[in-house]
């Protein structure tokens, strides 16, 4: 591991100033991804600014509108919050299926949203990877890409975004609040991530030195049904082949409103607005659910090793929505 300078920040302003002043500096929170990447020589900061003592931890209600969670709140703390259990089952399930208990007690919400892809080539500096080293190529295109994306891809990168939490938060239209050298701003999660295009090394809209300070998570209305389905190769400690975060409000047997987002299939957490439109105002019969699933995967393009994900994603959508319509578990 490359040697690095270590600084512990006392305030948000100090942390931001430390990182903004040095192009090779980075924030350090739970470290559950970052330290692994440093050991593998994939991430090589010259200076780490420890933010773990900053007052960015805890969850509070903003009336009946939203939950506000500090960026240093752990995954376990949010999963255990009573309002998350009562009003946001999709968030709780995404958190519990997103990591082992040990990791959930260390990993922070901000870090979860910023975690790096699990593409094996990204983590192996001996291979070509445009995301790790721009302009070197993409070993996954003709290599092992069973876990890779079928939506939002480009000829430069087909890596999936690994966060489960981000998928559930996207379905809810959550926002992140950011503090940077030029002050504060809020960014909707729907506008936070960037598809790879020709610059896969740029994954989100954060500028260097900008720090996520809190998440604003809208509450679902009382009576809404929601859940998170994660299809994976084994039941724990594994990333999604396909996942679905969904919420339905039903009224007299019809869907009054629907929210739908997918994980494991996109280069970014993937919202499905066309599917949501198709679901609104109709009875959730088999034809409707299948039409929504087709719409959710519209434009998907598989490669030889991951083409199965297109139909897997559709079936996951049908299973999740059908379970919510019947008020069962998938
Ligand atoms: Fe790198 Fe993306 Fe290609 Fe993986 S898919 S090797 S992360 S460029």
Short mmCIF file of C-alpha atoms and ligand atoms in Angstrom, two decimals:
data_model
loop_
_atom_site.label_atom_id
_atom_site.label_comp_id
_atom_site.label_asym_id
_atom_site.label_seq_id
_atom_site.Cartn_x
_atom_site.Cartn_y
_atom_site.Cartn_z
CA UNK A 1 0.00 0.00 0.00
CA UNK A 2 1.28 3.46 -0.86
CA UNK A 3 2.08 5.57 2.21
CA UNK A 4 -0.28 8.49 2.83
CA UNK A 5 -0.78 11.41 5.19
CA UNK A 6 -3.62 11.11 7.71
CA UNK A 7 -5.60 14.05 9.09
CA UNK A 8 -8.62 13.99 11.40
CA UNK A 9 -11.11 16.77 10.65
CA UNK A 10 -12.84 18.62 13.50
CA UNK A 11 -15.55 20.32 11.45
CA UNK A 12 -17.26 19.86 8.10
CA UNK A 13 -15.67 23.10 6.85
CA UNK A 14 -12.20 21.90 7.87
CA UNK A 15 -12.72 18.53 6.17
CA UNK A 16 -13.87 20.16 2.95
CA UNK A 17 -10.98 22.64 2.96
CA UNK A 18 -8.41 19.86 3.55
CA UNK A 19 -9.62 17.78 0.62
CA UNK A 20 -10.35 20.67 -1.73
CA UNK A 21 -6.78 21.98 -1.28
CA UNK A 22 -5.14 18.75 -2.42
CA UNK A 23 -6.12 16.97 -5.67
CA UNK A 24 -4.76 13.72 -4.23
CA UNK A 25 -6.71 13.90 -0.95
CA UNK A 26 -9.89 11.99 -0.11
CA UNK A 27 -12.39 11.66 2.72
CA UNK A 28 -12.33 8.55 4.90
CA UNK A 29 -15.49 7.37 6.70
CA UNK A 30 -16.35 3.70 7.37
CA UNK A 31 -13.58 2.59 5.01
CA UNK A 32 -15.27 -0.71 4.14
CA UNK A 33 -14.61 -0.28 0.41
CA UNK A 34 -11.88 2.31 0.38
CA UNK A 35 -9.33 0.44 2.50
CA UNK A 36 -9.70 -2.68 0.35
CA UNK A 37 -9.07 -0.59 -2.76
CA UNK A 38 -6.00 0.95 -1.16
CA UNK A 39 -4.61 -2.48 -0.31
CA UNK A 40 -5.13 -3.52 -3.93
CA UNK A 41 -3.34 -0.35 -5.13
CA UNK A 42 -6.46 0.67 -7.07
CA UNK A 43 -7.10 3.73 -4.92
CA UNK A 44 -3.89 5.61 -4.06
CA UNK A 45 -4.62 8.84 -2.14
CA UNK A 46 -1.71 10.93 -0.90
CA UNK A 47 -3.80 12.25 2.01
CA UNK A 48 -6.80 10.84 3.86
CA UNK A 49 -9.07 13.18 5.80
CA UNK A 50 -10.87 11.21 8.51
CA UNK A 51 -14.44 12.49 8.90
CA UNK A 52 -15.70 9.85 11.34
CA UNK A 53 -15.85 12.30 14.30
CA UNK A 54 -17.99 14.88 12.50
CA UNK A 55 -21.55 15.41 13.80
CA UNK A 56 -23.19 13.83 10.75
CA UNK A 57 -24.79 10.84 12.42
CA UNK A 58 -28.40 10.11 13.33
CA UNK A 59 -31.89 10.00 11.84
CA UNK A 60 -34.71 12.49 12.46
CA UNK A 61 -38.24 13.01 11.14
CA UNK A 62 -39.10 16.08 9.11
CA UNK A 63 -42.79 16.05 9.98
CA UNK A 64 -44.77 13.51 8.01
CA UNK A 65 -42.83 14.35 4.85
CA UNK A 66 -39.40 12.78 5.10
CA UNK A 67 -36.61 11.26 7.15
CA UNK A 68 -33.33 13.14 7.32
CA UNK A 69 -30.32 10.89 7.91
CA UNK A 70 -26.78 12.11 8.55
CA UNK A 71 -24.28 10.81 6.01
CA UNK A 72 -22.25 9.07 8.76
CA UNK A 73 -25.27 7.13 10.02
CA UNK A 74 -24.47 3.46 9.61
CA UNK A 75 -26.51 1.12 7.42
CA UNK A 76 -27.53 -0.79 10.55
CA UNK A 77 -28.73 2.36 12.33
CA UNK A 78 -31.00 3.33 9.45
CA UNK A 79 -32.31 -0.24 9.05
CA UNK A 80 -33.18 -0.32 12.76
CA UNK A 81 -35.03 3.00 12.78
CA UNK A 82 -38.72 2.58 13.67
CA UNK A 83 -39.98 4.83 10.86
CA UNK A 84 -37.97 2.88 8.30
CA UNK A 85 -39.52 -0.36 9.51
CA UNK A 86 -43.03 1.12 9.56
CA UNK A 87 -43.06 3.36 6.50
CA UNK A 88 -40.14 2.34 4.26
CA UNK A 89 -39.87 -1.47 4.09
CA UNK A 90 -38.10 -1.21 0.72
CA UNK A 91 -35.27 0.76 2.35
CA UNK A 92 -34.99 -1.61 5.30
CA UNK A 93 -34.90 -4.67 3.03
CA UNK A 94 -32.32 -3.09 0.71
CA UNK A 95 -30.09 -2.33 3.71
CA UNK A 96 -30.43 -5.77 5.28
CA UNK A 97 -29.74 -7.50 1.95
CA UNK A 98 -26.96 -5.09 1.06
CA UNK A 99 -24.26 -6.25 3.47
CA UNK A 100 -23.39 -8.62 6.31
CA UNK A 101 -24.15 -7.46 9.89
CA UNK A 102 -20.48 -6.67 10.51
CA UNK A 103 -20.32 -4.44 7.45
CA UNK A 104 -23.66 -2.78 8.23
CA UNK A 105 -22.29 -1.67 11.60
CA UNK A 106 -19.25 -0.01 9.96
CA UNK A 107 -20.46 1.19 6.56
CA UNK A 108 -22.00 4.66 6.38
CA UNK A 109 -24.90 5.83 4.23
CA UNK A 110 -22.75 8.34 2.35
CA UNK A 111 -20.11 5.70 1.69
CA UNK A 112 -22.73 3.24 0.53
CA UNK A 113 -23.93 5.63 -2.15
CA UNK A 114 -20.34 6.25 -3.27
CA UNK A 115 -19.10 2.65 -3.23
CA UNK A 116 -17.16 1.56 -6.29
CA UNK A 117 -18.06 -1.14 -8.75
CA UNK A 118 -17.32 -4.79 -8.09
CA UNK A 119 -16.08 -5.34 -11.65
CA UNK A 120 -13.14 -7.71 -11.16
CA UNK A 121 -11.01 -5.88 -13.74
CA UNK A 122 -11.47 -2.56 -11.97
CA UNK A 123 -9.92 -4.17 -8.90
CA UNK A 124 -7.01 -5.75 -10.76
CA UNK A 125 -4.39 -3.14 -11.79
CA UNK A 126 -2.79 -5.62 -14.23
CA UNK A 127 -5.82 -5.42 -16.57
CA UNK A 128 -7.28 -2.78 -18.90
CA UNK A 129 -9.98 -0.65 -17.27
CA UNK A 130 -11.21 2.75 -18.42
CA UNK A 131 -12.79 3.42 -15.06
CA UNK A 132 -9.57 2.86 -13.10
CA UNK A 133 -7.22 4.24 -15.76
CA UNK A 134 -8.94 6.27 -18.51
CA UNK A 135 -8.03 5.34 -22.06
CA UNK A 136 -6.70 1.84 -21.33
CA UNK A 137 -9.74 -0.08 -22.61
CA UNK A 138 -12.29 -2.36 -21.01
CA UNK A 139 -11.30 -5.96 -20.31
CA UNK A 140 -14.89 -6.88 -19.39
CA UNK A 141 -16.32 -6.36 -22.89
CA UNK A 142 -14.78 -9.59 -24.18
CA UNK A 143 -13.98 -11.06 -20.77
CA UNK A 144 -16.01 -12.22 -17.80
CA UNK A 145 -19.10 -10.01 -17.63
CA UNK A 146 -21.80 -12.21 -16.14
CA UNK A 147 -22.42 -9.67 -13.34
CA UNK A 148 -22.27 -6.63 -15.64
CA UNK A 149 -24.89 -4.16 -16.81
CA UNK A 150 -27.42 -4.35 -19.64
CA UNK A 151 -28.79 -0.80 -19.24
CA UNK A 152 -26.90 2.48 -19.51
CA UNK A 153 -23.77 0.84 -20.92
CA UNK A 154 -21.26 2.29 -23.37
CA UNK A 155 -18.40 0.83 -25.46
CA UNK A 156 -16.13 2.18 -22.72
CA UNK A 157 -17.64 0.54 -19.62
CA UNK A 158 -20.41 -1.94 -18.70
CA UNK A 159 -19.88 -2.11 -14.93
CA UNK A 160 -22.93 -2.20 -12.65
CA UNK A 161 -23.43 0.14 -9.74
CA UNK A 162 -23.30 -2.10 -6.66
CA UNK A 163 -25.45 -0.25 -4.09
CA UNK A 164 -28.80 -1.75 -3.05
CA UNK A 165 -29.66 1.23 -0.86
CA UNK A 166 -29.33 3.64 -3.80
CA UNK A 167 -31.95 1.68 -5.75
CA UNK A 168 -34.51 1.96 -2.95
CA UNK A 169 -33.71 5.64 -2.42
CA UNK A 170 -34.02 6.35 -6.14
CA UNK A 171 -37.51 4.82 -6.17
CA UNK A 172 -38.43 7.24 -3.36
CA UNK A 173 -36.89 10.24 -5.16
CA UNK A 174 -34.48 10.89 -2.29
CA UNK A 175 -31.90 13.70 -2.31
CA UNK A 176 -28.40 14.15 -0.96
CA UNK A 177 -27.20 17.37 0.64
CA UNK A 178 -23.64 18.29 -0.17
CA UNK A 179 -21.17 20.70 1.41
CA UNK A 180 -18.33 21.92 -0.79
CA UNK A 181 -15.78 24.72 -1.16
CA UNK A 182 -18.50 26.89 -2.74
CA UNK A 183 -21.16 26.21 -0.11
CA UNK A 184 -24.09 23.80 0.16
CA UNK A 185 -26.44 22.31 -2.39
CA UNK A 186 -29.01 19.54 -2.66
CA UNK A 187 -28.98 16.99 -5.48
CA UNK A 188 -31.79 14.59 -6.30
CA UNK A 189 -30.48 11.05 -6.48
CA UNK A 190 -32.06 10.86 -9.94
CA UNK A 191 -29.50 13.46 -11.04
CA UNK A 192 -26.58 12.30 -8.90
CA UNK A 193 -25.12 9.35 -10.84
CA UNK A 194 -23.64 9.54 -14.35
CA UNK A 195 -23.83 6.78 -16.93
CA UNK A 196 -20.33 5.93 -18.17
CA UNK A 197 -20.42 7.33 -21.74
CA UNK A 198 -16.82 8.05 -22.74
CA UNK A 199 -15.81 9.03 -19.18
CA UNK A 200 -16.54 6.03 -16.94
CA UNK A 201 -14.08 7.28 -14.30
CA UNK A 202 -16.55 10.11 -13.51
CA UNK A 203 -19.36 8.35 -11.64
CA UNK A 204 -21.37 11.18 -10.12
CA UNK A 205 -21.82 14.95 -10.06
CA UNK A 206 -19.69 15.60 -6.95
CA UNK A 207 -16.78 17.98 -7.47
CA UNK A 208 -13.49 17.28 -5.71
CA UNK A 209 -13.83 18.41 -2.09
CA UNK A 210 -17.62 18.11 -1.96
CA UNK A 211 -18.87 16.05 0.97
CA UNK A 212 -22.29 14.41 1.35
CA UNK A 213 -23.58 15.59 4.72
CA UNK A 214 -27.12 14.17 4.84
CA UNK A 215 -29.78 12.28 2.95
CA UNK A 216 -33.38 13.36 2.66
CA UNK A 217 -35.65 10.35 2.25
CA UNK A 218 -39.33 11.01 1.47
CA UNK A 219 -41.78 8.87 3.46
CA UNK A 220 -44.35 6.76 1.62
CA UNK A 221 -47.97 7.54 2.44
CA UNK A 222 -49.56 5.41 5.19
CA UNK A 223 -50.97 2.23 3.64
CA UNK A 224 -48.44 2.12 0.78
CA UNK A 225 -46.96 -1.30 0.11
CA UNK A 226 -43.27 -1.54 -0.68
CA UNK A 227 -40.40 -4.01 -0.85
CA UNK A 228 -36.98 -4.83 -2.26
CA UNK A 229 -36.33 -8.04 -4.15
CA UNK A 230 -32.70 -9.03 -4.69
CA UNK A 231 -31.89 -11.94 -7.01
CA UNK A 232 -28.36 -13.22 -6.49
CA UNK A 233 -26.23 -16.33 -6.73
CA UNK A 234 -26.32 -17.04 -2.99
CA UNK A 235 -28.48 -15.84 -0.13
CA UNK A 236 -25.96 -13.60 1.64
CA UNK A 237 -22.79 -11.61 1.08
CA UNK A 238 -23.40 -11.33 -2.64
CA UNK A 239 -24.21 -8.57 -5.11
CA UNK A 240 -27.40 -8.50 -7.17
CA UNK A 241 -27.79 -10.11 -10.55
CA UNK A 242 -31.02 -8.12 -10.67
CA UNK A 243 -32.92 -6.27 -7.98
CA UNK A 244 -36.20 -4.37 -7.78
CA UNK A 245 -37.34 -1.65 -5.39
CA UNK A 246 -41.05 -1.01 -5.70
CA UNK A 247 -43.89 0.78 -3.93
CA UNK A 248 -47.59 0.69 -4.73
CA UNK A 249 -50.54 2.63 -3.40
CA UNK A 250 -53.71 0.65 -4.13
CA UNK A 251 -57.24 1.98 -4.07
CA UNK A 252 -60.27 -0.26 -4.67
CA UNK A 253 -58.17 -2.90 -6.39
CA UNK A 254 -56.48 -0.39 -8.74
CA UNK A 255 -52.97 1.03 -8.51
CA UNK A 256 -53.24 4.70 -7.63
CA UNK A 257 -49.48 5.29 -7.87
CA UNK A 258 -46.37 3.19 -8.45
CA UNK A 259 -42.65 3.62 -7.90
CA UNK A 260 -40.13 1.30 -9.51
CA UNK A 261 -36.33 1.16 -9.69
CA UNK A 262 -33.88 -1.58 -10.63
CA UNK A 263 -30.42 -2.57 -9.47
CA UNK A 264 -27.84 -5.08 -10.71
CA UNK A 265 -28.77 -4.43 -14.34
CA UNK A 266 -27.70 -0.80 -14.86
CA UNK A 267 -24.45 1.12 -14.85
CA UNK A 268 -26.32 3.40 -12.43
CA UNK A 269 -29.35 2.71 -10.19
CA UNK A 270 -32.15 2.60 -12.76
CA UNK A 271 -35.58 4.24 -12.38
CA UNK A 272 -38.39 3.01 -14.63
CA UNK A 273 -40.75 5.99 -15.19
CA UNK A 274 -42.48 4.48 -18.25
CA UNK A 275 -43.35 1.35 -16.26
CA UNK A 276 -44.67 3.53 -13.43
CA UNK A 277 -46.96 5.30 -15.90
CA UNK A 278 -48.30 2.01 -17.26
CA UNK A 279 -49.11 0.84 -13.75
CA UNK A 280 -50.97 3.95 -12.62
CA UNK A 281 -54.76 3.72 -12.54
CA UNK A 282 -55.07 0.07 -13.59
CA UNK A 283 -55.71 -3.28 -11.93
CA UNK A 284 -52.45 -5.22 -11.40
CA UNK A 285 -53.27 -8.29 -13.51
CA UNK A 286 -50.65 -10.48 -15.20
CA UNK A 287 -50.74 -8.59 -18.51
CA UNK A 288 -50.25 -5.24 -16.81
CA UNK A 289 -47.32 -6.48 -14.72
CA UNK A 290 -45.64 -8.04 -17.73
CA UNK A 291 -46.10 -4.84 -19.77
CA UNK A 292 -44.54 -2.84 -16.92
CA UNK A 293 -41.62 -5.28 -16.79
CA UNK A 294 -41.06 -4.96 -20.55
CA UNK A 295 -41.07 -1.17 -20.19
CA UNK A 296 -38.66 -1.26 -17.24
CA UNK A 297 -36.06 -3.17 -19.29
CA UNK A 298 -36.68 -1.23 -22.50
CA UNK A 299 -33.42 -0.62 -24.35
CA UNK A 300 -31.52 -3.30 -22.44
CA UNK A 301 -28.62 -4.85 -24.34
CA UNK A 302 -26.91 -7.97 -23.12
CA UNK A 303 -23.61 -9.50 -24.17
CA UNK A 304 -22.87 -13.23 -24.49
CA UNK A 305 -22.22 -13.66 -20.78
CA UNK A 306 -24.98 -11.51 -19.30
CA UNK A 307 -27.85 -11.53 -21.82
CA UNK A 308 -29.87 -13.63 -19.35
CA UNK A 309 -30.18 -10.54 -17.14
CA UNK A 310 -32.71 -8.92 -19.46
CA UNK A 311 -35.35 -11.59 -18.88
CA UNK A 312 -34.24 -12.08 -15.28
CA UNK A 313 -34.84 -8.38 -14.64
CA UNK A 314 -38.31 -8.55 -16.20
CA UNK A 315 -39.27 -11.58 -14.12
CA UNK A 316 -37.98 -9.91 -10.96
CA UNK A 317 -40.21 -6.90 -11.70
CA UNK A 318 -43.27 -9.12 -12.21
CA UNK A 319 -42.52 -11.06 -9.03
CA UNK A 320 -42.01 -7.98 -6.87
CA UNK A 321 -45.07 -6.12 -8.16
CA UNK A 322 -47.24 -9.24 -7.98
CA UNK A 323 -46.22 -9.82 -4.39
CA UNK A 324 -47.04 -6.23 -3.42
CA UNK A 325 -50.39 -6.40 -5.22
CA UNK A 326 -51.22 -9.53 -3.22
CA UNK A 327 -49.58 -7.99 -0.13
CA UNK A 328 -47.24 -10.96 0.23
CA UNK A 329 -43.46 -11.27 0.16
CA UNK A 330 -41.73 -12.15 -3.15
FE1 LIG B 1 -13.32 -1.17 -16.09
FE2 LIG B 1 -15.88 -0.67 -16.53
FE3 LIG B 1 -14.60 -2.25 -18.16
FE4 LIG B 1 -15.05 -3.07 -15.65
S1 LIG B 1 -16.59 -2.69 -17.18
S2 LIG B 1 -13.13 -3.27 -16.84
S3 LIG B 1 -14.94 -1.11 -14.55
S4 LIG B 1 -14.15 -0.07 -17.83
#
